[in-house]
PDB file of N, CA and C in Angstrom:
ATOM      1  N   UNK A 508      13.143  -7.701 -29.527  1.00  0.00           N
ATOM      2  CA  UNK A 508      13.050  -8.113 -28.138  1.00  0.00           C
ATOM      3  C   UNK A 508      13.114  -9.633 -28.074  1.00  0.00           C
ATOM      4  N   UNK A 509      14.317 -10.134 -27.414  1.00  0.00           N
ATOM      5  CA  UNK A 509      14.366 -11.657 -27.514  1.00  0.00           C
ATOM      6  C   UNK A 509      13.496 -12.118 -25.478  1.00  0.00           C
ATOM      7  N   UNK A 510      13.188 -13.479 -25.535  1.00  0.00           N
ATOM      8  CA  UNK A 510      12.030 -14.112 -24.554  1.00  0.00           C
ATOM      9  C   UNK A 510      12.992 -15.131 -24.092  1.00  0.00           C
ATOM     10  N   UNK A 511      13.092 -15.177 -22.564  1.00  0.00           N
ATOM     11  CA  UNK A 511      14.110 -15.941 -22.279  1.00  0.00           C
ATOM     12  C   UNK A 511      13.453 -16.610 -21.388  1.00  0.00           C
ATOM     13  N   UNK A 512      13.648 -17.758 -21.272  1.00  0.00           N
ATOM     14  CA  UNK A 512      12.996 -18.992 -19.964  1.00  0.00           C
ATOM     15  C   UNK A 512      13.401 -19.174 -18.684  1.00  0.00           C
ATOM     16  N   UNK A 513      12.169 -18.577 -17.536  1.00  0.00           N
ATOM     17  CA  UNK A 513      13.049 -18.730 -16.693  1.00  0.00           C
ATOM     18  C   UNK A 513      12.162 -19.792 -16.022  1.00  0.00           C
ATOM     19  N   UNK A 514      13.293 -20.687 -14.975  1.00  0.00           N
ATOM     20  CA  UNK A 514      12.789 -21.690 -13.888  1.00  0.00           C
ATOM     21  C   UNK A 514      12.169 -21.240 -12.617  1.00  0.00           C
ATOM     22  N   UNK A 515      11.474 -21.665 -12.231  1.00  0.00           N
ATOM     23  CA  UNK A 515      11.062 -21.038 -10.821  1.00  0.00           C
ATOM     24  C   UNK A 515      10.555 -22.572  -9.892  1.00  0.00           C
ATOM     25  N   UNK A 516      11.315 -21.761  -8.840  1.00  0.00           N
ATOM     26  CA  UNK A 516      11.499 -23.003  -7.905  1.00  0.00           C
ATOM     27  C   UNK A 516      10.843 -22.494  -6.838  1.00  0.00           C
ATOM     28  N   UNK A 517       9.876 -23.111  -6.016  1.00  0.00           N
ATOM     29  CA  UNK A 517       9.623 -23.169  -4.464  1.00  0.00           C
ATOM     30  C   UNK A 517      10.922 -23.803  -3.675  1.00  0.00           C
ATOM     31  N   UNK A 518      11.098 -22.962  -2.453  1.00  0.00           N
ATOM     32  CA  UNK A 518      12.093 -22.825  -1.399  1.00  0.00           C
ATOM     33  C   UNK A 518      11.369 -23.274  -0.223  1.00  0.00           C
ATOM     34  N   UNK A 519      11.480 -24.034   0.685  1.00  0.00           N
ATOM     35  CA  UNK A 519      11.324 -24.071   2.388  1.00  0.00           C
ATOM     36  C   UNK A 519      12.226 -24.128   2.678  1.00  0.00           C
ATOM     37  N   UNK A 520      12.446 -23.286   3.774  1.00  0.00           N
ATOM     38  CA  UNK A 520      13.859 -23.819   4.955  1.00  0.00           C
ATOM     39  C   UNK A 520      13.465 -23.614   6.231  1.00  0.00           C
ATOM     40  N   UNK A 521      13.985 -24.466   7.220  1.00  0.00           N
ATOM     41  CA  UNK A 521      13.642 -24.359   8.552  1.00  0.00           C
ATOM     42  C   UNK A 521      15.220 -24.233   9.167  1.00  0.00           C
ATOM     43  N   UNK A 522      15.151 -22.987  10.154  1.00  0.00           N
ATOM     44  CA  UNK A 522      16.254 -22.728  10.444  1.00  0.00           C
ATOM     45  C   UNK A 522      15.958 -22.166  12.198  1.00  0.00           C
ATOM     46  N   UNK A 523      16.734 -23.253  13.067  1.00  0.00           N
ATOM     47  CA  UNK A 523      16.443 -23.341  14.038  1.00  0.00           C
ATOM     48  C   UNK A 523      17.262 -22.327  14.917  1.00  0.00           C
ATOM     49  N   UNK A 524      17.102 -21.756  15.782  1.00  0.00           N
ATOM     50  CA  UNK A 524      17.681 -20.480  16.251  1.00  0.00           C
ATOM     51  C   UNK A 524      17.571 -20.460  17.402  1.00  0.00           C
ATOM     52  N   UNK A 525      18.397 -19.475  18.339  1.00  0.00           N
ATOM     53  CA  UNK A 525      18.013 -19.315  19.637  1.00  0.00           C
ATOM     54  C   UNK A 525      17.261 -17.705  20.300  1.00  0.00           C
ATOM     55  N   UNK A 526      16.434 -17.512  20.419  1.00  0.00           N
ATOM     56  CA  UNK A 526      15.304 -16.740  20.944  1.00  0.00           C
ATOM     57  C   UNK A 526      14.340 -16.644  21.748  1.00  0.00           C
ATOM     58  N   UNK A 527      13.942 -16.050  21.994  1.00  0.00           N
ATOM     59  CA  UNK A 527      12.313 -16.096  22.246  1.00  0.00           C
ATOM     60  C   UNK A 527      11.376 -15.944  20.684  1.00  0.00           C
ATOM     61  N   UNK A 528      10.311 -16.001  21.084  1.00  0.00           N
ATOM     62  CA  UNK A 528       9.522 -16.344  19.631  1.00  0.00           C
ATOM     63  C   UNK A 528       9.050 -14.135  19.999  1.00  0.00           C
ATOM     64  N   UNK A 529       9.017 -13.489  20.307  1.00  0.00           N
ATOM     65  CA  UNK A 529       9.304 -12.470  20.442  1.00  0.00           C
ATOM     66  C   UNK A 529      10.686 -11.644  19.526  1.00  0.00           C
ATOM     67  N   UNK A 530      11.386 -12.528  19.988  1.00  0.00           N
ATOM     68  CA  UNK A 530      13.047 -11.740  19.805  1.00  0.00           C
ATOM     69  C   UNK A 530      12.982 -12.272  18.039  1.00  0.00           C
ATOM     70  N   UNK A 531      12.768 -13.403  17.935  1.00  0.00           N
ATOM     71  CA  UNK A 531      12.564 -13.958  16.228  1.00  0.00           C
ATOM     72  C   UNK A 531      11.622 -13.259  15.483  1.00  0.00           C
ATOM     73  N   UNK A 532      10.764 -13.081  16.220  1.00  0.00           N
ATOM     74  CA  UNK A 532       9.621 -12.020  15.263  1.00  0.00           C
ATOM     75  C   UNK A 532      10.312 -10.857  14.753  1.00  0.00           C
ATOM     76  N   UNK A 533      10.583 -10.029  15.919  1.00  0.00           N
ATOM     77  CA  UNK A 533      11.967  -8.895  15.003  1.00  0.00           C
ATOM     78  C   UNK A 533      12.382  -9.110  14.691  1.00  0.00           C
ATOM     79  N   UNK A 534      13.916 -10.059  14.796  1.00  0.00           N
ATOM     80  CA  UNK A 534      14.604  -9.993  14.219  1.00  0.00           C
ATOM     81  C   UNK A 534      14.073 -10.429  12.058  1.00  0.00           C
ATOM     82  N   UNK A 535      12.948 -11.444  12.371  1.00  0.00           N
ATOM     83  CA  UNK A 535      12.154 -11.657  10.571  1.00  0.00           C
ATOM     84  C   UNK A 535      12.147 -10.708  10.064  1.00  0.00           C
ATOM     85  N   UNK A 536      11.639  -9.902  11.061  1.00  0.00           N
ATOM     86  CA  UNK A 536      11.022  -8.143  10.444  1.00  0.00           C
ATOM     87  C   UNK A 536      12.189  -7.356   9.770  1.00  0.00           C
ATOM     88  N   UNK A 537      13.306  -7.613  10.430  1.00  0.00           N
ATOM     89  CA  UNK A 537      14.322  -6.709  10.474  1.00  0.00           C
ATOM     90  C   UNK A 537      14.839  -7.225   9.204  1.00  0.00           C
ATOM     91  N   UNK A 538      15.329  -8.634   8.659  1.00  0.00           N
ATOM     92  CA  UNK A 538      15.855  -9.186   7.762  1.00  0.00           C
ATOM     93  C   UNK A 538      14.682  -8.738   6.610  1.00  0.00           C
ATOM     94  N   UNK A 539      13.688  -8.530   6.453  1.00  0.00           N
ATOM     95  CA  UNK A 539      13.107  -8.514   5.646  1.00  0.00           C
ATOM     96  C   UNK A 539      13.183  -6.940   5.052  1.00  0.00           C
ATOM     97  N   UNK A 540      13.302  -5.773   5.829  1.00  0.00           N
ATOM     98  CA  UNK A 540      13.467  -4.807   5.702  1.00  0.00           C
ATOM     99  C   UNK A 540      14.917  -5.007   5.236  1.00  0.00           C
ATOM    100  N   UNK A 541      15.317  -5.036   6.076  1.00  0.00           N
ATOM    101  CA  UNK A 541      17.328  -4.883   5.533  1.00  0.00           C
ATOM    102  C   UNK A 541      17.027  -5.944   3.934  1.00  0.00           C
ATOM    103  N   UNK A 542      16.470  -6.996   3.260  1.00  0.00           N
ATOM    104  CA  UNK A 542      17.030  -7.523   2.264  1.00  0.00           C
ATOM    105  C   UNK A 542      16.026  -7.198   0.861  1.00  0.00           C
ATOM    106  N   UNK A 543      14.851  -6.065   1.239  1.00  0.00           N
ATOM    107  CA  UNK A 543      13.774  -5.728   0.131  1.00  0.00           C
ATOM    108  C   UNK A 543      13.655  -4.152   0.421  1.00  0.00           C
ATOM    109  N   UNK A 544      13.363  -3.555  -0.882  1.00  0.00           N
ATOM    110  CA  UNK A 544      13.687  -2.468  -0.678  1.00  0.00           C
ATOM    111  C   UNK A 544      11.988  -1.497  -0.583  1.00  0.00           C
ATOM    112  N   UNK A 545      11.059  -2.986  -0.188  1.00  0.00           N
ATOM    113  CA  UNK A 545       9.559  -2.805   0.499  1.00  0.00           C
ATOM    114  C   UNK A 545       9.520  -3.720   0.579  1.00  0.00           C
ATOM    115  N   UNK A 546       9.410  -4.196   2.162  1.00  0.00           N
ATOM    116  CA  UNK A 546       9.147  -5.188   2.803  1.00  0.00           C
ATOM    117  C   UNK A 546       7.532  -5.165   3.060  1.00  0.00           C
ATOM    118  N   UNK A 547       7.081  -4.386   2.834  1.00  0.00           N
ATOM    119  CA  UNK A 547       5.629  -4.614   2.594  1.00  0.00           C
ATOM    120  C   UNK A 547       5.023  -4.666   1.555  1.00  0.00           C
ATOM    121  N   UNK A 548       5.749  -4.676   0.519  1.00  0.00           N
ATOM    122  CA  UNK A 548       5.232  -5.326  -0.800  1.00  0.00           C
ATOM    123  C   UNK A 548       5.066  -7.091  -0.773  1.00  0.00           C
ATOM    124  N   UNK A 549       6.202  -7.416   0.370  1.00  0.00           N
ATOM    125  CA  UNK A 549       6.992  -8.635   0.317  1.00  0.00           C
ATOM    126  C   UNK A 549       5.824  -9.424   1.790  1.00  0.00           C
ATOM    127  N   UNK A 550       5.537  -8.907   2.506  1.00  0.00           N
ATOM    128  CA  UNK A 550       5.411  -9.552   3.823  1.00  0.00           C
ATOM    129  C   UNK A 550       3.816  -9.870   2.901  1.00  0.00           C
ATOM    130  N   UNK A 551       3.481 -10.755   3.134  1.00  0.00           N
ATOM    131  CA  UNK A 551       1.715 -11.148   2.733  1.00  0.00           C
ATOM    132  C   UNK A 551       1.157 -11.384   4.505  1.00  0.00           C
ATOM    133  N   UNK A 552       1.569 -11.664   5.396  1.00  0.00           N
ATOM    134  CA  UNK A 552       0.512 -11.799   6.388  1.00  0.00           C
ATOM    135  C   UNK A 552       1.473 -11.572   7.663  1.00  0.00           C
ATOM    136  N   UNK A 553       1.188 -11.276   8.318  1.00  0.00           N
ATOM    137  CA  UNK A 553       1.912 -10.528   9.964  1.00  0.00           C
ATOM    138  C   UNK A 553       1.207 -10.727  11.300  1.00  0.00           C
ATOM    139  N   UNK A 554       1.109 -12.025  12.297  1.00  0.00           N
ATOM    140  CA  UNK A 554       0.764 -11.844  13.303  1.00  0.00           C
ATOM    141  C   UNK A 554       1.458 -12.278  14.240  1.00  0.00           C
ATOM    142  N   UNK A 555       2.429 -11.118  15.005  1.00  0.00           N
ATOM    143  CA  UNK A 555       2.527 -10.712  15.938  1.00  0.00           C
ATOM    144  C   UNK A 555       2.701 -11.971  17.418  1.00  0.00           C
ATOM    145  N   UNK A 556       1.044 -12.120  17.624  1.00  0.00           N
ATOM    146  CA  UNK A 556       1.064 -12.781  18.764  1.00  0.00           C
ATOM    147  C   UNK A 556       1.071 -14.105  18.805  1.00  0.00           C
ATOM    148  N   UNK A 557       0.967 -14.611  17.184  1.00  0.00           N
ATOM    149  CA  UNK A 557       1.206 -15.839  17.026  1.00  0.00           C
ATOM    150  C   UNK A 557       2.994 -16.441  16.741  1.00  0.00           C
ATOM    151  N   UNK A 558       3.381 -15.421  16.222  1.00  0.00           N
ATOM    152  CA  UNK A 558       5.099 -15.042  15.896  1.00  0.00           C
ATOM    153  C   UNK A 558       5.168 -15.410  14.253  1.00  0.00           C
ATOM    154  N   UNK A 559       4.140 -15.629  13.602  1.00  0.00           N
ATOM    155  CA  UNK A 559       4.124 -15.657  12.065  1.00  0.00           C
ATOM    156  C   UNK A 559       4.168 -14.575  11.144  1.00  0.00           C
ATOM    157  N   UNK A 560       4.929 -14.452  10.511  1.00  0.00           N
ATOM    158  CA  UNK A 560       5.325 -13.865   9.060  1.00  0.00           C
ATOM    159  C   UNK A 560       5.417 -14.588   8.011  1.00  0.00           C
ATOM    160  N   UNK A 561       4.838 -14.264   6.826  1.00  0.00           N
ATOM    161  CA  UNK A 561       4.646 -15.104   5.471  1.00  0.00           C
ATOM    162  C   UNK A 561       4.986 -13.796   4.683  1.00  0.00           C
ATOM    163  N   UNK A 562       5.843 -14.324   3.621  1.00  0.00           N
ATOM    164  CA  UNK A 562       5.965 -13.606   2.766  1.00  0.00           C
ATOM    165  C   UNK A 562       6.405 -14.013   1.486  1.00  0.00           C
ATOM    166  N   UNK A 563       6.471 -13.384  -0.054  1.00  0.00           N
ATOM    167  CA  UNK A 563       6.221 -14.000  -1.079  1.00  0.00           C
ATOM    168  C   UNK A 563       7.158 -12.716  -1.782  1.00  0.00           C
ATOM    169  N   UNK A 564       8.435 -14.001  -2.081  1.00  0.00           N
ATOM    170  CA  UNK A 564       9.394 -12.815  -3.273  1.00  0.00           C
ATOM    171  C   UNK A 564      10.498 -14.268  -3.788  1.00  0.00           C
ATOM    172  N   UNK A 565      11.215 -13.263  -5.008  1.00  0.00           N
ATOM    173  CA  UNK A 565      12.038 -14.154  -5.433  1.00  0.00           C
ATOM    174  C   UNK A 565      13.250 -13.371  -5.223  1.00  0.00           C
ATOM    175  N   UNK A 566      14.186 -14.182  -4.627  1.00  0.00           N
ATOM    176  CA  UNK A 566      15.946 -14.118  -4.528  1.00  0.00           C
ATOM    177  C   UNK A 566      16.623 -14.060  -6.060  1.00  0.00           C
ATOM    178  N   UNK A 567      17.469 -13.604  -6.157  1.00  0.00           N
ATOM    179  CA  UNK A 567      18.408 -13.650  -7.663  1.00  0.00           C
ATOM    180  C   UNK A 567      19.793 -13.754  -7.199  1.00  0.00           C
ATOM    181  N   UNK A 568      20.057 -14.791  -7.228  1.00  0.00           N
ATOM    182  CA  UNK A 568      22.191 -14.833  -7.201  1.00  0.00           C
ATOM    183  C   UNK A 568      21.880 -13.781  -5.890  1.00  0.00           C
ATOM    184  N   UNK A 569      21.209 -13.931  -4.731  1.00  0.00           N
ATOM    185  CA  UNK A 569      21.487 -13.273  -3.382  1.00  0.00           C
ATOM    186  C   UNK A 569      22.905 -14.315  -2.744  1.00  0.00           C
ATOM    187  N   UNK A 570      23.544 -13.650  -2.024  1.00  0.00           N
ATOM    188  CA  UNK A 570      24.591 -14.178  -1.701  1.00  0.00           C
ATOM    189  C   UNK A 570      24.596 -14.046  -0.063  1.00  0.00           C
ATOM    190  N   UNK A 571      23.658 -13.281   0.810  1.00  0.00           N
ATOM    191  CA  UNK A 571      22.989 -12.992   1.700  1.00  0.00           C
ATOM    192  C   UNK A 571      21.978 -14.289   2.052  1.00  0.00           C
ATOM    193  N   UNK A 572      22.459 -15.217   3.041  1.00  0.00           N
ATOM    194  CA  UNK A 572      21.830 -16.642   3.550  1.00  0.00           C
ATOM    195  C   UNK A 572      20.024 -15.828   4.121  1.00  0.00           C
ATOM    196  N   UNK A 573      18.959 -16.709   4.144  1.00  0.00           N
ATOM    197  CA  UNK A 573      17.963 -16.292   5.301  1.00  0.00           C
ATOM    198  C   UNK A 573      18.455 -16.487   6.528  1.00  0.00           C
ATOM    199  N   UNK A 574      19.490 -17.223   6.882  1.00  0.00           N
ATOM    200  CA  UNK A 574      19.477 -17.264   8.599  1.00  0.00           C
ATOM    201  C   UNK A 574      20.621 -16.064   8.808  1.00  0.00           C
ATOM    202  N   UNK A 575      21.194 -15.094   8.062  1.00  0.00           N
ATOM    203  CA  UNK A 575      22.448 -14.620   8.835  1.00  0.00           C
ATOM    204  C   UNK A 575      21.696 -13.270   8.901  1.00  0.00           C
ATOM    205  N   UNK A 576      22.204 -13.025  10.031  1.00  0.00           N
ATOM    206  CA  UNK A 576      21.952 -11.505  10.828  1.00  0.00           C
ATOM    207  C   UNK A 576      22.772 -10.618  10.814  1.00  0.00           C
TER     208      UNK A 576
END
């Protein structure tokens, strides 16, 4: 069994959109479902009335942007 090194990088992006903070909340929800195959493994915190979603995963050679719908 060979041990291979991997890098790990922290990501932010701010990606400005047109919505309501309503209509963005789904649509997060929706991207997160459509790009994990448990989005509730993935989502760490969910409120709703504040319009926040946090969540914690790593991308691999995704070729799928966070802003495209």
């Amino acid at each position: 069994m060979s041990l291979q090194q991997v890098t790990v990088s922290k990501s932010e992006q701010v990606i400005e959109v047109p919505g309501t903070k309503d209509e963005l909340y789904v649509k997060a929800n929706e991207w997160m479902v459509r790009s994990f195959n448990n989005a509730k493994s993935v989502i760490q915190f969910q409120d709703k009335e504040a319009g926040k979603i946090m969540g914690k995963y790593l991308l691999h050679g995704s070729s799928q942007s966070i802003g495209d719908t």
